[in-house]
Amino acid sequence: IVPALSHGGLTIEFECTKPDLWNKQNSTLVARFKNTTDAPIYGLNFQCAVPKYVTMEMKPPTSTTVPVTAGNNKLVTQTINIVNSKQGTKNLQLKLKVGFTSKGTKIDHIATCSGFPTGEY
C-alpha cells in the first residue's frame, strides 16, 4: 500500500500488484478512495500523469460518490494499469489531480506520488 494524497477529507492510497510474474514492467495500481468526513463526497474526478517512459491505462472509478468510510462499507476504487519501460532503473512517479465536492465546497488538488518501493514499480 502506497499513500498517494490526503486532502479535504479525501484520502487516496494505491494497492500495487504485479499481474504477470514473467513481465516485471507491468504493474496494476488500484486507487482506494477513503472519505474521512461525516458527509458523502460527490463528483469524484481523479487523473494521473506519468513520465514519458511509462504507459498507462486508467479504468473508470467504481463510483463518483465516496460514502463516509466506516466499518466495512465498500471502498470506491479505480484501477490503473502501468508499464514502466525503465523498470529497475527509473522509479515510478505519478502526478495526481483530484476534484470533488465535499459539504457543498468544490475542491481541486494536485499532488505528486513517488513513494513506490525502489526498483519494483
PDB file of C-alpha atoms in Angstrom:
ATOM      1  CA  ILE A   1       0.000   0.000   0.000  1.00  0.00           C
ATOM      2  CA  VAL A   2       1.443   3.364  -1.084  1.00  0.00           C
ATOM      3  CA  PRO A   3      -0.125   6.569   0.319  1.00  0.00           C
ATOM      4  CA  ALA A   4      -0.921   8.921  -2.584  1.00  0.00           C
ATOM      5  CA  LEU A   5      -2.563  12.008  -1.087  1.00  0.00           C
ATOM      6  CA  SER A   6      -4.814  13.230   1.666  1.00  0.00           C
ATOM      7  CA  HIS A   7      -6.717  16.491   1.210  1.00  0.00           C
ATOM      8  CA  GLY A   8     -10.072  17.960   2.202  1.00  0.00           C
ATOM      9  CA  GLY A   9     -11.264  14.765   3.861  1.00  0.00           C
ATOM     10  CA  LEU A  10     -10.352  12.509   0.920  1.00  0.00           C
ATOM     11  CA  THR A  11      -7.501  10.026   1.307  1.00  0.00           C
ATOM     12  CA  ILE A  12      -6.148   8.090  -1.673  1.00  0.00           C
ATOM     13  CA  GLU A  13      -3.807   5.128  -1.460  1.00  0.00           C
ATOM     14  CA  PHE A  14      -2.534   2.708  -4.102  1.00  0.00           C
ATOM     15  CA  GLU A  15      -2.640  -1.050  -3.751  1.00  0.00           C
ATOM     16  CA  CYS A  16       0.168  -2.234  -6.048  1.00  0.00           C
ATOM     17  CA  THR A  17       0.398  -5.675  -7.642  1.00  0.00           C
ATOM     18  CA  LYS A  18       2.287  -7.392 -10.458  1.00  0.00           C
ATOM     19  CA  PRO A  19      -0.210  -9.108 -12.802  1.00  0.00           C
ATOM     20  CA  ASP A  20       2.453 -11.014 -14.788  1.00  0.00           C
ATOM     21  CA  LEU A  21       5.304 -12.735 -12.967  1.00  0.00           C
ATOM     22  CA  TRP A  22       7.150 -13.041 -16.282  1.00  0.00           C
ATOM     23  CA  ASN A  23       6.934  -9.318 -17.101  1.00  0.00           C
ATOM     24  CA  LYS A  24       8.317  -7.087 -14.355  1.00  0.00           C
ATOM     25  CA  GLN A  25       7.488  -3.884 -16.309  1.00  0.00           C
ATOM     26  CA  ASN A  26       3.724  -4.385 -15.855  1.00  0.00           C
ATOM     27  CA  SER A  27       2.010  -3.209 -12.677  1.00  0.00           C
ATOM     28  CA  THR A  28      -1.582  -2.809 -11.573  1.00  0.00           C
ATOM     29  CA  LEU A  29      -2.358   0.052  -9.213  1.00  0.00           C
ATOM     30  CA  VAL A  30      -5.748   0.135  -7.533  1.00  0.00           C
ATOM     31  CA  ALA A  31      -6.501   3.608  -6.166  1.00  0.00           C
ATOM     32  CA  ARG A  32      -8.580   3.308  -2.999  1.00  0.00           C
ATOM     33  CA  PHE A  33     -10.589   6.383  -2.027  1.00  0.00           C
ATOM     34  CA  LYS A  34     -11.457   6.956   1.633  1.00  0.00           C
ATOM     35  CA  ASN A  35     -13.758   9.673   2.940  1.00  0.00           C
ATOM     36  CA  THR A  36     -12.778  10.862   6.433  1.00  0.00           C
ATOM     37  CA  THR A  37     -15.539  13.496   6.683  1.00  0.00           C
ATOM     38  CA  ASP A  38     -19.024  12.976   8.109  1.00  0.00           C
ATOM     39  CA  ALA A  39     -20.814  13.522   4.759  1.00  0.00           C
ATOM     40  CA  PRO A  40     -20.561  11.871   1.315  1.00  0.00           C
ATOM     41  CA  ILE A  41     -18.100  13.242  -1.257  1.00  0.00           C
ATOM     42  CA  TYR A  42     -19.619  13.843  -4.705  1.00  0.00           C
ATOM     43  CA  GLY A  43     -18.320  14.331  -8.243  1.00  0.00           C
ATOM     44  CA  LEU A  44     -15.033  12.468  -7.785  1.00  0.00           C
ATOM     45  CA  ASN A  45     -12.697  13.074 -10.735  1.00  0.00           C
ATOM     46  CA  PHE A  46      -9.227  11.501 -10.424  1.00  0.00           C
ATOM     47  CA  GLN A  47      -6.498  11.935 -13.040  1.00  0.00           C
ATOM     48  CA  CYS A  48      -2.908  10.718 -13.290  1.00  0.00           C
ATOM     49  CA  ALA A  49       0.010  11.780 -15.446  1.00  0.00           C
ATOM     50  CA  VAL A  50       3.124   9.657 -15.908  1.00  0.00           C
ATOM     51  CA  PRO A  51       6.665  10.272 -17.233  1.00  0.00           C
ATOM     52  CA  LYS A  52       7.398   9.545 -20.914  1.00  0.00           C
ATOM     53  CA  TYR A  53       8.947   6.134 -20.137  1.00  0.00           C
ATOM     54  CA  VAL A  54       5.671   4.917 -18.567  1.00  0.00           C
ATOM     55  CA  THR A  55       2.467   3.989 -20.377  1.00  0.00           C
ATOM     56  CA  MET A  56      -0.803   3.983 -18.503  1.00  0.00           C
ATOM     57  CA  GLU A  57      -4.374   2.783 -18.963  1.00  0.00           C
ATOM     58  CA  MET A  58      -6.949   4.118 -16.491  1.00  0.00           C
ATOM     59  CA  LYS A  59     -10.295   2.436 -15.916  1.00  0.00           C
ATOM     60  CA  PRO A  60     -13.298   4.452 -14.689  1.00  0.00           C
ATOM     61  CA  PRO A  61     -13.906   4.611 -10.919  1.00  0.00           C
ATOM     62  CA  THR A  62     -16.388   2.197  -9.340  1.00  0.00           C
ATOM     63  CA  SER A  63     -18.380   5.295  -8.272  1.00  0.00           C
ATOM     64  CA  THR A  64     -18.061   9.092  -8.363  1.00  0.00           C
ATOM     65  CA  THR A  65     -19.661   9.315  -4.915  1.00  0.00           C
ATOM     66  CA  VAL A  66     -17.453   8.361  -1.962  1.00  0.00           C
ATOM     67  CA  PRO A  67     -19.545   7.474   1.094  1.00  0.00           C
ATOM     68  CA  VAL A  68     -18.287   8.136   4.608  1.00  0.00           C
ATOM     69  CA  THR A  69     -15.650   5.453   5.209  1.00  0.00           C
ATOM     70  CA  ALA A  70     -16.680   3.493   8.269  1.00  0.00           C
ATOM     71  CA  GLY A  71     -16.773  -0.119   9.330  1.00  0.00           C
ATOM     72  CA  ASN A  72     -16.790  -2.475   6.393  1.00  0.00           C
ATOM     73  CA  ASN A  73     -18.582  -0.444   3.726  1.00  0.00           C
ATOM     74  CA  LYS A  74     -17.211  -0.972   0.240  1.00  0.00           C
ATOM     75  CA  LEU A  75     -14.436   1.399  -0.814  1.00  0.00           C
ATOM     76  CA  VAL A  76     -14.587   3.290  -4.093  1.00  0.00           C
ATOM     77  CA  THR A  77     -11.682   2.143  -6.280  1.00  0.00           C
ATOM     78  CA  GLN A  78     -10.132   2.935  -9.659  1.00  0.00           C
ATOM     79  CA  THR A  79      -7.744   0.597 -11.479  1.00  0.00           C
ATOM     80  CA  ILE A  80      -4.690   1.882 -13.349  1.00  0.00           C
ATOM     81  CA  ASN A  81      -2.522  -0.425 -15.458  1.00  0.00           C
ATOM     82  CA  ILE A  82       1.083   0.755 -15.787  1.00  0.00           C
ATOM     83  CA  VAL A  83       4.001  -0.328 -17.971  1.00  0.00           C
ATOM     84  CA  ASN A  84       7.354   1.114 -16.860  1.00  0.00           C
ATOM     85  CA  SER A  85       9.792   0.651 -19.770  1.00  0.00           C
ATOM     86  CA  LYS A  86      12.693   1.637 -17.470  1.00  0.00           C
ATOM     87  CA  GLN A  87      11.586  -0.554 -14.555  1.00  0.00           C
ATOM     88  CA  GLY A  88      14.562  -1.225 -12.290  1.00  0.00           C
ATOM     89  CA  THR A  89      16.462   1.904 -13.404  1.00  0.00           C
ATOM     90  CA  LYS A  90      13.794   4.622 -13.043  1.00  0.00           C
ATOM     91  CA  ASN A  91      11.253   4.580 -10.253  1.00  0.00           C
ATOM     92  CA  LEU A  92       7.571   5.132 -10.879  1.00  0.00           C
ATOM     93  CA  GLN A  93       6.317   8.634 -10.144  1.00  0.00           C
ATOM     94  CA  LEU A  94       2.783   9.897 -10.707  1.00  0.00           C
ATOM     95  CA  LYS A  95       1.349  13.397 -10.892  1.00  0.00           C
ATOM     96  CA  LEU A  96      -2.127  13.304  -9.419  1.00  0.00           C
ATOM     97  CA  LYS A  97      -5.073  15.629  -9.859  1.00  0.00           C
ATOM     98  CA  VAL A  98      -8.297  15.148  -7.966  1.00  0.00           C
ATOM     99  CA  GLY A  99     -11.500  17.149  -7.963  1.00  0.00           C
ATOM    100  CA  PHE A 100     -14.577  16.595  -5.813  1.00  0.00           C
ATOM    101  CA  THR A 101     -17.311  18.331  -3.839  1.00  0.00           C
ATOM    102  CA  SER A 102     -17.361  17.986  -0.060  1.00  0.00           C
ATOM    103  CA  LYS A 103     -20.131  19.570   2.015  1.00  0.00           C
ATOM    104  CA  GLY A 104     -21.043  21.883  -0.868  1.00  0.00           C
ATOM    105  CA  THR A 105     -17.475  23.089  -1.485  1.00  0.00           C
ATOM    106  CA  LYS A 106     -15.686  22.262  -4.750  1.00  0.00           C
ATOM    107  CA  ILE A 107     -12.128  21.107  -4.076  1.00  0.00           C
ATOM    108  CA  ASP A 108      -9.307  20.671  -6.604  1.00  0.00           C
ATOM    109  CA  HIS A 109      -5.923  19.360  -5.543  1.00  0.00           C
ATOM    110  CA  ILE A 110      -2.683  18.419  -7.307  1.00  0.00           C
ATOM    111  CA  ALA A 111      -0.009  16.185  -5.774  1.00  0.00           C
ATOM    112  CA  THR A 112       2.970  14.015  -6.698  1.00  0.00           C
ATOM    113  CA  CYS A 113       3.175  10.399  -5.607  1.00  0.00           C
ATOM    114  CA  SER A 114       6.675   8.954  -5.584  1.00  0.00           C
ATOM    115  CA  GLY A 115       6.539   6.575  -2.603  1.00  0.00           C
ATOM    116  CA  PHE A 116       6.628   3.357  -4.620  1.00  0.00           C
ATOM    117  CA  PRO A 117       9.178   0.735  -3.474  1.00  0.00           C
ATOM    118  CA  THR A 118      12.534   1.341  -5.216  1.00  0.00           C
ATOM    119  CA  GLY A 119      13.153  -0.873  -8.234  1.00  0.00           C
ATOM    120  CA  GLU A 120       9.790  -2.653  -8.018  1.00  0.00           C
ATOM    121  CA  TYR A 121       7.399  -0.391  -9.943  1.00  0.00           C
TER     122      TYR A 121
END
